């Protein structure tokens, strides 16, 4: 649990910070809106700006760099690595949370790997990752490209649109839960029988609801990243295309989309890793139900550990999640090639 | 690109550190071991938030603290949050001096791990205190003949509530047999109201149906065997017959449309009853207070009816058998210091269930588990209901503890998962019995 505890509940935090890491390089910019937010902390921790504009020169890690990183590394060690070791150790024990911790070898692992809920949860995680990506990426790109235009009203829209991200997941889940109540929810309030569905009690409908709410919450964030990235694309490219007679659609597919490649990778990494850890919304909204229809692996881990009091098995599940999360994140990064995290400023 | 990867790593580190800090802050937001002022010894006490109990127990602590037996530090937690926090706190050696609980299987794990004190000899010394309580509360407080917890609060049997106005409208009577129940279901469905209100998403709500069905079909012994650790008892014929009755109800559309979407924590199941949209609701006695408080004139106009769960032809269980929670319990942490324990026991003896608490409980519409309340109950504005509950409690041949409280926590979680699957129709009665006997979570 501990190793992953930095993700459920605080999903937005690493997401924002990591966006900063990639966004800043891609978006050191003339438009202050998106880039400016994330730029500041990074340049403080990274190399002097002068060398960065000119591309990768310095290969040696200077002592001063290490000194700057030291507090962060210490935090990382104490709060991320140490608990991770603890969880790995716990996964080889049986513990009910209050009694003595017994070393039982691989028992917890065999338990975890032979339970049908584990595989069910894993399949749901895959479904979650694929579905959120397919749903959110195209919409975010289109919205991002649209909002990157210059008219003032678009900025206003962007701000309004960003609001859902500012709400906590728990608040969102509680609100939607009331709205979706079959007897006292939106359907009754608006007197629209069509909305009167068994939203959270039907194994299929509940997924429609979940994916919708998650999209509603997170598309604004990804839109913001894409908006920033689109504003980085040099105008000269579009002017050249116009002279060549390219229409708006052609411009989008031939210039905007290819230029967004690295942003796409950043955004996808966040989405994929984020989808692994959706916990709060599901926990509040459905508790994994109906039945086990939404009992994704992180939730299964939590319920096994803190409801079922099987800390050993829960730890084994946690380790599995760490491994899956890391491999997925590395995989997506690799898709982009080695230079995906390099600065693209001089690329035009 | 070394520079960049270094900064990325530090970003990650900072992120991890920050989120750990945030979480850490949540973790220690509890009361810890802060000592109350006043100079004397103090003991900590965690209780559940929510009215009217928050005020009642808050007052009892204040009254005790004004005396000279020490100070109690009281902190309130939400129900679900408490259930998970208390285990973690006990495991980490950070438990409060007074541990609130529900007795049964949860208490057994604490007792077996020596986390709570054996209070048997203390009770022998304080026989007067012991005799204040209704006899039936002690079973769930005991593990292997030793008492590890003291009763607190109101008795909470599960009751079949009715909306008498709806029953009258559809031309049905309050059911006392299974056939009468099915008759209500049919009449309600053809009249377009929900026969039975059920917040199925909460799972323990559906469990209440199983508890009574099994009692009425197989008698209280079947679950008594299960609670005693005999997993084979899940394979008893009466368990399968119980599942078949659930299927019968589902086939008859007995539960409100979309019941799987409803959760009990928002009280929409009660609202369905008090807004005349449902005929029946099987629920804990504690809902009386909230229906009275939130249901407008539902209770005062006499539309709220109540009665025992129907009998089933050929079944072994009696109409008077009850299921539910005998009451709540308070234990003393064995990790506490002698000084803390002394204050805690003084509070438990003189404060936790004082006469004032009993009076307040009655005023809030519940029945304290203290003997000799007849007069006070008769004088209450909810006299009819409260006296009925009190009599039912004393006349009940058997009072089976709620299953999720009676079982060990791990088995209770397995049970809840399988119950939900059964009510969804995802598994049948036989599969349910087999899963439970094998300890398999769906």
mmCIF file of N, CA and C in Angstrom, chain A residues 4 6 8 13 35 52 62 65 86 95 132 135 146 149 151 154 163 174 189 237 245 269 271 306 340 344:
data_model
loop_
_atom_site.group_PDB
_atom_site.id
_atom_site.type_symbol
_atom_site.label_atom_id
_atom_site.label_comp_id
_atom_site.label_asym_id
_atom_site.label_seq_id
_atom_site.Cartn_x
_atom_site.Cartn_y
_atom_site.Cartn_z
ATOM 1 N N UNK A 4 2.400 2.697 -3.125
ATOM 2 C CA UNK A 4 1.502 3.318 -4.084
ATOM 3 C C UNK A 4 0.723 4.445 -3.494
ATOM 4 N N UNK A 6 1.332 7.157 -2.764
ATOM 5 C CA UNK A 6 1.519 8.498 -3.308
ATOM 6 C C UNK A 6 0.656 8.718 -4.531
ATOM 7 N N UNK A 8 -2.835 6.983 -5.328
ATOM 8 C CA UNK A 8 -4.256 7.229 -5.134
ATOM 9 C C UNK A 8 -4.438 8.455 -4.258
ATOM 10 N N UNK A 13 -1.172 15.559 -8.255
ATOM 11 C CA UNK A 13 0.080 16.204 -7.894
ATOM 12 C C UNK A 13 1.258 15.770 -8.760
ATOM 13 N N UNK A 35 2.949 27.703 -20.549
ATOM 14 C CA UNK A 35 4.337 27.422 -20.221
ATOM 15 C C UNK A 35 4.766 28.011 -18.894
ATOM 16 N N UNK A 52 20.785 25.463 -22.223
ATOM 17 C CA UNK A 52 19.676 24.666 -22.676
ATOM 18 C C UNK A 52 19.189 25.090 -24.049
ATOM 19 N N UNK A 62 27.494 18.078 -12.520
ATOM 20 C CA UNK A 62 28.344 18.847 -11.626
ATOM 21 C C UNK A 62 27.926 18.645 -10.184
ATOM 22 N N UNK A 65 24.945 20.508 -8.982
ATOM 23 C CA UNK A 65 23.654 19.943 -9.383
ATOM 24 C C UNK A 65 23.182 18.920 -8.361
ATOM 25 N N UNK A 86 9.610 -1.850 2.183
ATOM 26 C CA UNK A 86 8.726 -2.400 3.205
ATOM 27 C C UNK A 86 7.611 -3.228 2.608
ATOM 28 N N UNK A 95 -0.093 -11.105 7.475
ATOM 29 C CA UNK A 95 -0.305 -10.159 8.566
ATOM 30 C C UNK A 95 -1.732 -9.660 8.501
ATOM 31 N N UNK A 132 -9.750 5.119 -21.332
ATOM 32 C CA UNK A 132 -9.522 6.532 -21.027
ATOM 33 C C UNK A 132 -8.647 7.170 -22.103
ATOM 34 N N UNK A 135 -10.703 7.727 -25.269
ATOM 35 C CA UNK A 135 -11.731 8.737 -25.094
ATOM 36 C C UNK A 135 -11.138 10.127 -24.941
ATOM 37 N N UNK A 146 -8.230 23.951 -30.671
ATOM 38 C CA UNK A 146 -9.234 24.999 -30.787
ATOM 39 C C UNK A 146 -8.942 26.143 -29.837
ATOM 40 N N UNK A 149 -6.281 29.109 -30.358
ATOM 41 C CA UNK A 149 -6.522 30.269 -31.202
ATOM 42 C C UNK A 149 -6.375 31.561 -30.415
ATOM 43 N N UNK A 151 -8.466 34.455 -30.290
ATOM 44 C CA UNK A 151 -9.565 35.287 -29.808
ATOM 45 C C UNK A 151 -9.669 35.259 -28.293
ATOM 46 N N UNK A 154 -11.695 32.702 -26.214
ATOM 47 C CA UNK A 154 -11.165 31.345 -26.037
ATOM 48 C C UNK A 154 -10.406 31.210 -24.729
ATOM 49 N N UNK A 163 -11.974 24.369 -14.800
ATOM 50 C CA UNK A 163 -12.501 24.281 -13.436
ATOM 51 C C UNK A 163 -12.656 22.858 -12.865
ATOM 52 N N UNK A 174 -18.982 12.361 -5.047
ATOM 53 C CA UNK A 174 -20.169 12.502 -4.192
ATOM 54 C C UNK A 174 -21.273 13.246 -4.945
ATOM 55 N N UNK A 189 -35.292 15.608 -10.712
ATOM 56 C CA UNK A 189 -35.229 17.059 -10.645
ATOM 57 C C UNK A 189 -35.643 17.701 -11.957
ATOM 58 N N UNK A 237 5.094 28.102 -40.287
ATOM 59 C CA UNK A 237 4.723 26.827 -40.906
ATOM 60 C C UNK A 237 3.327 26.906 -41.496
ATOM 61 N N UNK A 245 -1.671 26.460 -50.347
ATOM 62 C CA UNK A 245 -3.074 26.167 -50.601
ATOM 63 C C UNK A 245 -3.684 25.120 -49.698
ATOM 64 N N UNK A 269 1.578 9.344 -21.284
ATOM 65 C CA UNK A 269 2.194 8.749 -20.101
ATOM 66 C C UNK A 269 1.368 9.080 -18.867
ATOM 67 N N UNK A 271 -1.727 9.904 -18.712
ATOM 68 C CA UNK A 271 -3.025 9.247 -18.773
ATOM 69 C C UNK A 271 -2.925 7.778 -18.383
ATOM 70 N N UNK A 306 -7.332 -3.406 3.703
ATOM 71 C CA UNK A 306 -7.922 -2.669 4.817
ATOM 72 C C UNK A 306 -9.331 -3.123 5.169
ATOM 73 N N UNK A 340 12.715 11.962 -26.993
ATOM 74 C CA UNK A 340 11.385 12.506 -26.733
ATOM 75 C C UNK A 340 11.372 13.519 -25.592
ATOM 76 N N UNK A 344 12.645 20.825 -27.984
ATOM 77 C CA UNK A 344 12.281 20.882 -29.404
ATOM 78 C C UNK A 344 12.301 22.304 -29.939
#
